[in-house]
Amino acid sequence: MGRLFLRYLDSSKCIYKCNTCDAHLAVPEDVVSKDFQGTLGKAYLFAKCVNVACAPKEERYLVTGMHTVCDVFCVSCRSIVGWRYIKAKEPEQKYKEGKTILEKMRICRQEQNPTQHLVSPTRI
């Protein structure tokens, strides 16, 4: 296995991180919606995420109908953190294609402090 290169994000607000290993995953500017339901409870839909990889795609029946999705996992610790929408069957669900769900129970939020660049992560 080769060397692992992680991306580090910069945001004036906060950074969403893997709850297991603290790898950076997303920034608030990329939140599309906070009104999603994951397998463990509430979830956020993101336009972009970093430091994640996809498992094999599969057909899955979700609350809004049939979708082709793949589970996404943190590339640092291999924990599943959510899933990515590959294809939506219903026309009104097409906006989800290519976007990623991150489950709130599997991520934490690190607030940025102007006087101290990074502070402790907190549960969201």
mmCIF file of N, CA and C in Angstrom:
data_model
loop_
_atom_site.group_PDB
_atom_site.id
_atom_site.type_symbol
_atom_site.label_atom_id
_atom_site.label_comp_id
_atom_site.label_asym_id
_atom_site.label_seq_id
_atom_site.Cartn_x
_atom_site.Cartn_y
_atom_site.Cartn_z
ATOM 1 N N MET A 1 0.843 -1.176 0.000
ATOM 2 C CA MET A 1 0.000 0.000 0.000
ATOM 3 C C MET A 1 0.887 1.237 0.000
ATOM 4 N N GLY A 2 0.486 2.264 -0.739
ATOM 5 C CA GLY A 2 1.275 3.479 -0.859
ATOM 6 C C GLY A 2 1.061 4.441 0.293
ATOM 7 N N ARG A 3 1.702 5.566 0.180
ATOM 8 C CA ARG A 3 1.594 6.610 1.190
ATOM 9 C C ARG A 3 0.229 7.284 1.087
ATOM 10 N N LEU A 4 -0.372 7.570 2.224
ATOM 11 C CA LEU A 4 -1.687 8.203 2.270
ATOM 12 C C LEU A 4 -1.526 9.717 2.345
ATOM 13 N N PHE A 5 -2.141 10.433 1.416
ATOM 14 C CA PHE A 5 -2.134 11.883 1.423
ATOM 15 C C PHE A 5 -3.534 12.368 1.759
ATOM 16 N N LEU A 6 -3.660 13.119 2.845
ATOM 17 C CA LEU A 6 -4.947 13.673 3.249
ATOM 18 C C LEU A 6 -5.007 15.141 2.881
ATOM 19 N N ARG A 7 -6.197 15.596 2.498
ATOM 20 C CA ARG A 7 -6.415 17.023 2.245
ATOM 21 C C ARG A 7 -6.845 17.685 3.536
ATOM 22 N N TYR A 8 -6.370 18.893 3.759
ATOM 23 C CA TYR A 8 -6.771 19.686 4.916
ATOM 24 C C TYR A 8 -7.543 20.888 4.406
ATOM 25 N N LEU A 9 -8.690 21.130 5.013
ATOM 26 C CA LEU A 9 -9.586 22.187 4.558
ATOM 27 C C LEU A 9 -9.396 23.441 5.391
ATOM 28 N N ASP A 10 -9.706 24.572 4.784
ATOM 29 C CA ASP A 10 -9.633 25.853 5.475
ATOM 30 C C ASP A 10 -10.992 26.529 5.336
ATOM 31 N N SER A 11 -11.551 26.935 6.450
ATOM 32 C CA SER A 11 -12.844 27.616 6.454
ATOM 33 C C SER A 11 -12.845 28.612 7.596
ATOM 34 N N SER A 12 -13.487 29.743 7.385
ATOM 35 C CA SER A 12 -13.565 30.737 8.455
ATOM 36 C C SER A 12 -14.588 30.338 9.512
ATOM 37 N N LYS A 13 -15.497 29.417 9.187
ATOM 38 C CA LYS A 13 -16.558 29.025 10.121
ATOM 39 C C LYS A 13 -16.173 27.780 10.911
ATOM 40 N N CYS A 14 -16.183 26.631 10.252
ATOM 41 C CA CYS A 14 -15.863 25.370 10.918
ATOM 42 C C CYS A 14 -15.486 24.339 9.873
ATOM 43 N N ILE A 15 -15.053 23.189 10.349
ATOM 44 C CA ILE A 15 -14.709 22.071 9.475
ATOM 45 C C ILE A 15 -15.405 20.835 10.011
ATOM 46 N N TYR A 16 -16.036 20.075 9.120
ATOM 47 C CA TYR A 16 -16.631 18.794 9.499
ATOM 48 C C TYR A 16 -15.558 17.718 9.345
ATOM 49 N N LYS A 17 -15.405 16.901 10.390
ATOM 50 C CA LYS A 17 -14.333 15.913 10.438
ATOM 51 C C LYS A 17 -14.878 14.530 10.759
ATOM 52 N N CYS A 18 -14.098 13.509 10.432
ATOM 53 C CA CYS A 18 -14.437 12.133 10.793
ATOM 54 C C CYS A 18 -14.433 12.018 12.311
ATOM 55 N N ASN A 19 -15.471 11.434 12.853
ATOM 56 C CA ASN A 19 -15.613 11.289 14.300
ATOM 57 C C ASN A 19 -14.596 10.302 14.882
ATOM 58 N N THR A 20 -14.082 9.409 14.061
ATOM 59 C CA THR A 20 -13.144 8.392 14.532
ATOM 60 C C THR A 20 -11.699 8.878 14.532
ATOM 61 N N CYS A 21 -11.278 9.546 13.446
ATOM 62 C CA CYS A 21 -9.855 9.891 13.318
ATOM 63 C C CYS A 21 -9.569 11.374 13.105
ATOM 64 N N ASP A 22 -10.592 12.213 13.030
ATOM 65 C CA ASP A 22 -10.444 13.665 12.841
ATOM 66 C C ASP A 22 -9.965 14.087 11.449
ATOM 67 N N ALA A 23 -10.017 13.214 10.460
ATOM 68 C CA ALA A 23 -9.677 13.622 9.093
ATOM 69 C C ALA A 23 -10.714 14.637 8.616
ATOM 70 N N HIS A 24 -10.263 15.672 7.932
ATOM 71 C CA HIS A 24 -11.171 16.677 7.387
ATOM 72 C C HIS A 24 -12.037 16.047 6.302
ATOM 73 N N LEU A 25 -13.345 16.388 6.311
ATOM 74 C CA LEU A 25 -14.273 15.834 5.323
ATOM 75 C C LEU A 25 -14.980 16.907 4.498
ATOM 76 N N ALA A 26 -15.395 18.013 5.130
ATOM 77 C CA ALA A 26 -16.195 19.006 4.401
ATOM 78 C C ALA A 26 -16.218 20.333 5.153
ATOM 79 N N VAL A 27 -16.706 21.364 4.462
ATOM 80 C CA VAL A 27 -16.872 22.696 5.053
ATOM 81 C C VAL A 27 -18.336 23.121 4.932
ATOM 82 N N PRO A 28 -18.781 24.048 5.788
ATOM 83 C CA PRO A 28 -20.192 24.469 5.770
ATOM 84 C C PRO A 28 -20.637 25.078 4.441
ATOM 85 N N GLU A 29 -19.716 25.670 3.716
ATOM 86 C CA GLU A 29 -20.057 26.277 2.430
ATOM 87 C C GLU A 29 -20.581 25.245 1.431
ATOM 88 N N ASP A 30 -20.276 23.978 1.652
ATOM 89 C CA ASP A 30 -20.706 22.916 0.734
ATOM 90 C C ASP A 30 -21.939 22.159 1.204
ATOM 91 N N VAL A 31 -22.563 22.608 2.305
ATOM 92 C CA VAL A 31 -23.803 21.974 2.771
ATOM 93 C C VAL A 31 -24.937 22.371 1.828
ATOM 94 N N VAL A 32 -25.589 21.376 1.249
ATOM 95 C CA VAL A 32 -26.753 21.609 0.391
ATOM 96 C C VAL A 32 -28.016 21.606 1.246
ATOM 97 N N SER A 33 -28.089 20.669 2.204
ATOM 98 C CA SER A 33 -29.257 20.561 3.080
ATOM 99 C C SER A 33 -28.879 19.861 4.383
ATOM 100 N N LYS A 34 -29.517 20.296 5.464
ATOM 101 C CA LYS A 34 -29.359 19.640 6.771
ATOM 102 C C LYS A 34 -30.623 18.866 7.129
ATOM 103 N N ASP A 35 -31.482 18.649 6.151
ATOM 104 C CA ASP A 35 -32.787 18.011 6.363
ATOM 105 C C ASP A 35 -32.855 16.584 5.841
ATOM 106 N N PHE A 36 -31.811 15.815 6.008
ATOM 107 C CA PHE A 36 -31.802 14.445 5.503
ATOM 108 C C PHE A 36 -31.805 13.445 6.648
ATOM 109 N N GLN A 37 -32.266 12.246 6.322
ATOM 110 C CA GLN A 37 -32.317 11.154 7.286
ATOM 111 C C GLN A 37 -31.301 10.101 6.860
ATOM 112 N N GLY A 38 -30.405 9.754 7.772
ATOM 113 C CA GLY A 38 -29.430 8.702 7.514
ATOM 114 C C GLY A 38 -29.852 7.417 8.192
ATOM 115 N N THR A 39 -28.999 6.424 8.149
ATOM 116 C CA THR A 39 -29.312 5.152 8.802
ATOM 117 C C THR A 39 -29.232 5.268 10.317
ATOM 118 N N LEU A 40 -28.475 6.251 10.818
ATOM 119 C CA LEU A 40 -28.309 6.442 12.266
ATOM 120 C C LEU A 40 -29.020 7.681 12.797
ATOM 121 N N GLY A 41 -29.833 8.313 11.975
ATOM 122 C CA GLY A 41 -30.514 9.540 12.405
ATOM 123 C C GLY A 41 -30.284 10.653 11.398
ATOM 124 N N LYS A 42 -30.169 11.875 11.893
ATOM 125 C CA LYS A 42 -30.025 13.040 11.012
ATOM 126 C C LYS A 42 -28.738 12.965 10.204
ATOM 127 N N ALA A 43 -28.811 13.580 9.012
ATOM 128 C CA ALA A 43 -27.659 13.590 8.109
ATOM 129 C C ALA A 43 -27.669 14.876 7.294
ATOM 130 N N TYR A 44 -26.503 15.249 6.782
ATOM 131 C CA TYR A 44 -26.353 16.438 5.947
ATOM 132 C C TYR A 44 -26.005 16.006 4.524
ATOM 133 N N LEU A 45 -26.521 16.753 3.545
ATOM 134 C CA LEU A 45 -26.181 16.536 2.144
ATOM 135 C C LEU A 45 -25.129 17.572 1.754
ATOM 136 N N PHE A 46 -23.990 17.102 1.232
ATOM 137 C CA PHE A 46 -22.884 17.978 0.843
ATOM 138 C C PHE A 46 -22.657 17.921 -0.660
ATOM 139 N N ALA A 47 -22.336 19.072 -1.242
ATOM 140 C CA ALA A 47 -21.987 19.132 -2.663
ATOM 141 C C ALA A 47 -20.605 18.536 -2.898
ATOM 142 N N LYS A 48 -19.673 18.751 -1.948
ATOM 143 C CA LYS A 48 -18.305 18.242 -2.080
ATOM 144 C C LYS A 48 -17.821 17.709 -0.743
ATOM 145 N N CYS A 49 -17.042 16.650 -0.794
ATOM 146 C CA CYS A 49 -16.370 16.086 0.384
ATOM 147 C C CYS A 49 -14.961 15.689 -0.031
ATOM 148 N N VAL A 50 -14.043 15.682 0.930
ATOM 149 C CA VAL A 50 -12.674 15.236 0.675
ATOM 150 C C VAL A 50 -12.343 14.086 1.618
ATOM 151 N N ASN A 51 -11.272 13.405 1.318
ATOM 152 C CA ASN A 51 -10.768 12.310 2.161
ATOM 153 C C ASN A 51 -11.778 11.183 2.354
ATOM 154 N N VAL A 52 -12.617 10.966 1.339
ATOM 155 C CA VAL A 52 -13.548 9.837 1.359
ATOM 156 C C VAL A 52 -13.367 9.033 0.071
ATOM 157 N N ALA A 53 -13.714 7.764 0.138
ATOM 158 C CA ALA A 53 -13.695 6.882 -1.031
ATOM 159 C C ALA A 53 -15.005 6.110 -1.057
ATOM 160 N N CYS A 54 -15.357 5.620 -2.233
ATOM 161 C CA CYS A 54 -16.630 4.915 -2.413
ATOM 162 C C CYS A 54 -16.456 3.403 -2.411
ATOM 163 N N ALA A 55 -17.384 2.737 -1.758
ATOM 164 C CA ALA A 55 -17.513 1.284 -1.850
ATOM 165 C C ALA A 55 -18.216 0.983 -3.178
ATOM 166 N N PRO A 56 -18.353 -0.277 -3.561
ATOM 167 C CA PRO A 56 -19.076 -0.594 -4.802
ATOM 168 C C PRO A 56 -20.508 -0.049 -4.780
ATOM 169 N N LYS A 57 -20.969 0.386 -5.952
ATOM 170 C CA LYS A 57 -22.319 0.950 -6.017
ATOM 171 C C LYS A 57 -23.362 -0.154 -5.912
ATOM 172 N N GLU A 58 -24.541 0.245 -5.430
ATOM 173 C CA GLU A 58 -25.650 -0.697 -5.271
ATOM 174 C C GLU A 58 -26.967 0.048 -5.386
ATOM 175 N N GLU A 59 -28.006 -0.699 -5.741
ATOM 176 C CA GLU A 59 -29.360 -0.148 -5.771
ATOM 177 C C GLU A 59 -29.898 -0.189 -4.345
ATOM 178 N N ARG A 60 -30.472 0.935 -3.895
ATOM 179 C CA ARG A 60 -30.987 0.985 -2.530
ATOM 180 C C ARG A 60 -32.302 1.765 -2.525
ATOM 181 N N TYR A 61 -33.298 1.204 -1.849
ATOM 182 C CA TYR A 61 -34.568 1.913 -1.707
ATOM 183 C C TYR A 61 -34.470 2.798 -0.472
ATOM 184 N N LEU A 62 -34.554 4.109 -0.680
ATOM 185 C CA LEU A 62 -34.473 5.094 0.397
ATOM 186 C C LEU A 62 -35.829 5.762 0.569
ATOM 187 N N VAL A 63 -35.930 6.664 1.514
ATOM 188 C CA VAL A 63 -37.193 7.349 1.811
ATOM 189 C C VAL A 63 -37.795 7.987 0.560
ATOM 190 N N THR A 64 -36.946 8.529 -0.315
ATOM 191 C CA THR A 64 -37.431 9.227 -1.511
ATOM 192 C C THR A 64 -37.461 8.349 -2.755
ATOM 193 N N GLY A 65 -37.324 7.043 -2.599
ATOM 194 C CA GLY A 65 -37.425 6.137 -3.736
ATOM 195 C C GLY A 65 -36.143 5.371 -4.001
ATOM 196 N N MET A 66 -36.090 4.735 -5.164
ATOM 197 C CA MET A 66 -34.951 3.905 -5.544
ATOM 198 C C MET A 66 -33.811 4.784 -6.056
ATOM 199 N N HIS A 67 -32.604 4.510 -5.573
ATOM 200 C CA HIS A 67 -31.409 5.246 -5.974
ATOM 201 C C HIS A 67 -30.256 4.261 -6.159
ATOM 202 N N THR A 68 -29.311 4.635 -7.012
ATOM 203 C CA THR A 68 -28.034 3.940 -7.072
ATOM 204 C C THR A 68 -27.085 4.743 -6.197
ATOM 205 N N VAL A 69 -26.517 4.101 -5.189
ATOM 206 C CA VAL A 69 -25.657 4.780 -4.216
ATOM 207 C C VAL A 69 -24.411 3.936 -3.958
ATOM 208 N N CYS A 70 -23.443 4.552 -3.310
ATOM 209 C CA CYS A 70 -22.295 3.801 -2.792
ATOM 210 C C CYS A 70 -22.000 4.339 -1.401
ATOM 211 N N ASP A 71 -21.699 3.447 -0.484
ATOM 212 C CA ASP A 71 -21.274 3.886 0.838
ATOM 213 C C ASP A 71 -19.959 4.635 0.680
ATOM 214 N N VAL A 72 -19.762 5.683 1.492
ATOM 215 C CA VAL A 72 -18.486 6.395 1.492
ATOM 216 C C VAL A 72 -17.816 6.178 2.837
ATOM 217 N N PHE A 73 -16.516 5.999 2.778
ATOM 218 C CA PHE A 73 -15.757 5.783 3.998
ATOM 219 C C PHE A 73 -14.569 6.729 4.046
ATOM 220 N N CYS A 74 -14.136 7.019 5.246
ATOM 221 C CA CYS A 74 -12.975 7.865 5.485
ATOM 222 C C CYS A 74 -11.738 7.122 4.982
ATOM 223 N N VAL A 75 -10.913 7.785 4.176
ATOM 224 C CA VAL A 75 -9.726 7.115 3.643
ATOM 225 C C VAL A 75 -8.646 6.933 4.701
ATOM 226 N N SER A 76 -8.731 7.675 5.792
ATOM 227 C CA SER A 76 -7.730 7.563 6.847
ATOM 228 C C SER A 76 -7.971 6.358 7.750
ATOM 229 N N CYS A 77 -9.208 6.206 8.264
ATOM 230 C CA CYS A 77 -9.490 5.133 9.231
ATOM 231 C C CYS A 77 -10.423 4.054 8.682
ATOM 232 N N ARG A 78 -10.952 4.257 7.471
ATOM 233 C CA ARG A 78 -11.840 3.298 6.793
ATOM 234 C C ARG A 78 -13.227 3.177 7.426
ATOM 235 N N SER A 79 -13.610 4.098 8.301
ATOM 236 C CA SER A 79 -14.957 4.094 8.888
ATOM 237 C C SER A 79 -15.963 4.598 7.867
ATOM 238 N N ILE A 80 -17.104 3.933 7.774
ATOM 239 C CA ILE A 80 -18.176 4.420 6.905
ATOM 240 C C ILE A 80 -18.754 5.683 7.537
ATOM 241 N N VAL A 81 -18.844 6.749 6.745
ATOM 242 C CA VAL A 81 -19.350 8.030 7.248
ATOM 243 C C VAL A 81 -20.651 8.449 6.570
ATOM 244 N N GLY A 82 -21.063 7.746 5.522
ATOM 245 C CA GLY A 82 -22.303 8.096 4.821
ATOM 246 C C GLY A 82 -22.398 7.369 3.491
ATOM 247 N N TRP A 83 -23.009 8.032 2.508
ATOM 248 C CA TRP A 83 -23.114 7.454 1.168
ATOM 249 C C TRP A 83 -23.176 8.557 0.131
ATOM 250 N N ARG A 84 -22.905 8.179 -1.127
ATOM 251 C CA ARG A 84 -22.967 9.112 -2.256
ATOM 252 C C ARG A 84 -24.064 8.655 -3.204
ATOM 253 N N TYR A 85 -24.843 9.625 -3.674
ATOM 254 C CA TYR A 85 -25.869 9.355 -4.680
ATOM 255 C C TYR A 85 -25.193 9.297 -6.049
ATOM 256 N N ILE A 86 -25.296 8.161 -6.704
ATOM 257 C CA ILE A 86 -24.746 7.996 -8.049
ATOM 258 C C ILE A 86 -25.812 8.322 -9.088
ATOM 259 N N LYS A 87 -26.999 7.745 -8.908
ATOM 260 C CA LYS A 87 -28.092 7.962 -9.863
ATOM 261 C C LYS A 87 -29.418 7.905 -9.129
ATOM 262 N N ALA A 88 -30.285 8.852 -9.466
ATOM 263 C CA ALA A 88 -31.644 8.877 -8.916
ATOM 264 C C ALA A 88 -32.611 8.479 -10.026
ATOM 265 N N LYS A 89 -33.581 7.661 -9.688
ATOM 266 C CA LYS A 89 -34.554 7.197 -10.691
ATOM 267 C C LYS A 89 -35.616 8.261 -10.984
ATOM 268 N N GLU A 90 -36.063 8.952 -9.948
ATOM 269 C CA GLU A 90 -37.128 9.955 -10.091
ATOM 270 C C GLU A 90 -36.548 11.295 -10.551
ATOM 271 N N PRO A 91 -37.176 11.949 -11.530
ATOM 272 C CA PRO A 91 -36.664 13.229 -12.036
ATOM 273 C C PRO A 91 -36.489 14.297 -10.949
ATOM 274 N N GLU A 92 -37.405 14.352 -9.985
ATOM 275 C CA GLU A 92 -37.309 15.385 -8.941
ATOM 276 C C GLU A 92 -36.192 15.106 -7.937
ATOM 277 N N GLN A 93 -35.568 13.941 -8.013
ATOM 278 C CA GLN A 93 -34.463 13.582 -7.116
ATOM 279 C C GLN A 93 -33.087 13.698 -7.792
ATOM 280 N N LYS A 94 -33.064 14.087 -9.049
ATOM 281 C CA LYS A 94 -31.814 14.161 -9.816
ATOM 282 C C LYS A 94 -30.800 15.138 -9.215
ATOM 283 N N TYR A 95 -31.254 16.144 -8.472
ATOM 284 C CA TYR A 95 -30.343 17.125 -7.878
ATOM 285 C C TYR A 95 -29.364 16.479 -6.892
ATOM 286 N N LYS A 96 -29.671 15.283 -6.402
ATOM 287 C CA LYS A 96 -28.813 14.582 -5.434
ATOM 288 C C LYS A 96 -27.625 13.887 -6.098
ATOM 289 N N GLU A 97 -27.705 13.649 -7.392
ATOM 290 C CA GLU A 97 -26.661 12.887 -8.075
ATOM 291 C C GLU A 97 -25.291 13.550 -7.909
ATOM 292 N N GLY A 98 -24.311 12.738 -7.498
ATOM 293 C CA GLY A 98 -22.955 13.234 -7.289
ATOM 294 C C GLY A 98 -22.720 13.873 -5.936
ATOM 295 N N LYS A 99 -23.775 14.000 -5.149
ATOM 296 C CA LYS A 99 -23.651 14.615 -3.824
ATOM 297 C C LYS A 99 -23.526 13.533 -2.753
ATOM 298 N N THR A 100 -23.030 13.935 -1.586
ATOM 299 C CA THR A 100 -22.704 12.982 -0.529
ATOM 300 C C THR A 100 -23.471 13.278 0.745
ATOM 301 N N ILE A 101 -24.009 12.224 1.339
ATOM 302 C CA ILE A 101 -24.634 12.294 2.665
ATOM 303 C C ILE A 101 -23.570 11.964 3.699
ATOM 304 N N LEU A 102 -23.430 12.819 4.717
ATOM 305 C CA LEU A 102 -22.600 12.501 5.879
ATOM 306 C C LEU A 102 -23.522 12.413 7.085
ATOM 307 N N GLU A 103 -23.441 11.310 7.804
ATOM 308 C CA GLU A 103 -24.298 11.086 8.970
ATOM 309 C C GLU A 103 -23.763 11.874 10.165
ATOM 310 N N LYS A 104 -24.647 12.623 10.822
ATOM 311 C CA LYS A 104 -24.227 13.442 11.963
ATOM 312 C C LYS A 104 -23.556 12.623 13.059
ATOM 313 N N MET A 105 -23.995 11.392 13.265
ATOM 314 C CA MET A 105 -23.412 10.540 14.306
ATOM 315 C C MET A 105 -21.980 10.105 13.969
ATOM 316 N N ARG A 106 -21.582 10.269 12.713
ATOM 317 C CA ARG A 106 -20.259 9.788 12.296
ATOM 318 C C ARG A 106 -19.271 10.909 12.006
ATOM 319 N N ILE A 107 -19.718 12.147 12.228
ATOM 320 C CA ILE A 107 -18.828 13.288 12.009
ATOM 321 C C ILE A 107 -18.852 14.197 13.228
ATOM 322 N N CYS A 108 -17.834 15.035 13.336
ATOM 323 C CA CYS A 108 -17.824 16.072 14.371
ATOM 324 C C CYS A 108 -17.505 17.393 13.683
ATOM 325 N N ARG A 109 -17.750 18.447 14.382
ATOM 326 C CA ARG A 109 -17.593 19.782 13.824
ATOM 327 C C ARG A 109 -16.545 20.522 14.635
ATOM 328 N N GLN A 110 -15.539 21.042 13.965
ATOM 329 C CA GLN A 110 -14.496 21.801 14.644
ATOM 330 C C GLN A 110 -14.660 23.268 14.303
ATOM 331 N N GLU A 111 -14.976 24.055 15.322
ATOM 332 C CA GLU A 111 -15.153 25.495 15.138
ATOM 333 C C GLU A 111 -13.796 26.154 14.918
ATOM 334 N N GLN A 112 -13.774 27.162 14.075
ATOM 335 C CA GLN A 112 -12.560 27.938 13.860
ATOM 336 C C GLN A 112 -12.622 29.163 14.758
ATOM 337 N N ASN A 113 -11.521 29.463 15.388
ATOM 338 C CA ASN A 113 -11.417 30.593 16.299
ATOM 339 C C ASN A 113 -10.433 31.582 15.688
ATOM 340 N N PRO A 114 -10.832 32.860 15.507
ATOM 341 C CA PRO A 114 -9.938 33.818 14.853
ATOM 342 C C PRO A 114 -8.619 34.033 15.599
ATOM 343 N N THR A 115 -8.617 33.897 16.930
ATOM 344 C CA THR A 115 -7.390 34.128 17.693
ATOM 345 C C THR A 115 -6.544 32.875 17.828
ATOM 346 N N GLN A 116 -7.170 31.733 17.694
ATOM 347 C CA GLN A 116 -6.466 30.449 17.776
ATOM 348 C C GLN A 116 -6.953 29.631 16.594
ATOM 349 N N HIS A 117 -6.070 29.290 15.668
ATOM 350 C CA HIS A 117 -6.503 28.711 14.389
ATOM 351 C C HIS A 117 -7.401 27.487 14.549
ATOM 352 N N LEU A 118 -7.070 26.557 15.420
ATOM 353 C CA LEU A 118 -7.896 25.367 15.595
ATOM 354 C C LEU A 118 -8.229 25.175 17.070
ATOM 355 N N VAL A 119 -9.458 24.778 17.329
ATOM 356 C CA VAL A 119 -9.877 24.469 18.695
ATOM 357 C C VAL A 119 -10.441 23.059 18.728
ATOM 358 N N SER A 120 -10.801 22.584 19.886
ATOM 359 C CA SER A 120 -11.271 21.210 20.055
ATOM 360 C C SER A 120 -12.527 20.923 19.243
ATOM 361 N N PRO A 121 -12.624 19.708 18.656
ATOM 362 C CA PRO A 121 -13.841 19.325 17.936
ATOM 363 C C PRO A 121 -14.991 19.081 18.905
ATOM 364 N N THR A 122 -16.200 19.345 18.441
ATOM 365 C CA THR A 122 -17.390 19.111 19.260
ATOM 366 C C THR A 122 -18.365 18.237 18.500
ATOM 367 N N ARG A 123 -19.152 17.460 19.245
ATOM 368 C CA ARG A 123 -20.221 16.650 18.648
ATOM 369 C C ARG A 123 -21.250 17.586 18.057
ATOM 370 N N ILE A 124 -21.828 17.200 16.916
ATOM 371 C CA ILE A 124 -22.889 18.025 16.329
ATOM 372 C C ILE A 124 -24.209 17.327 16.438
#
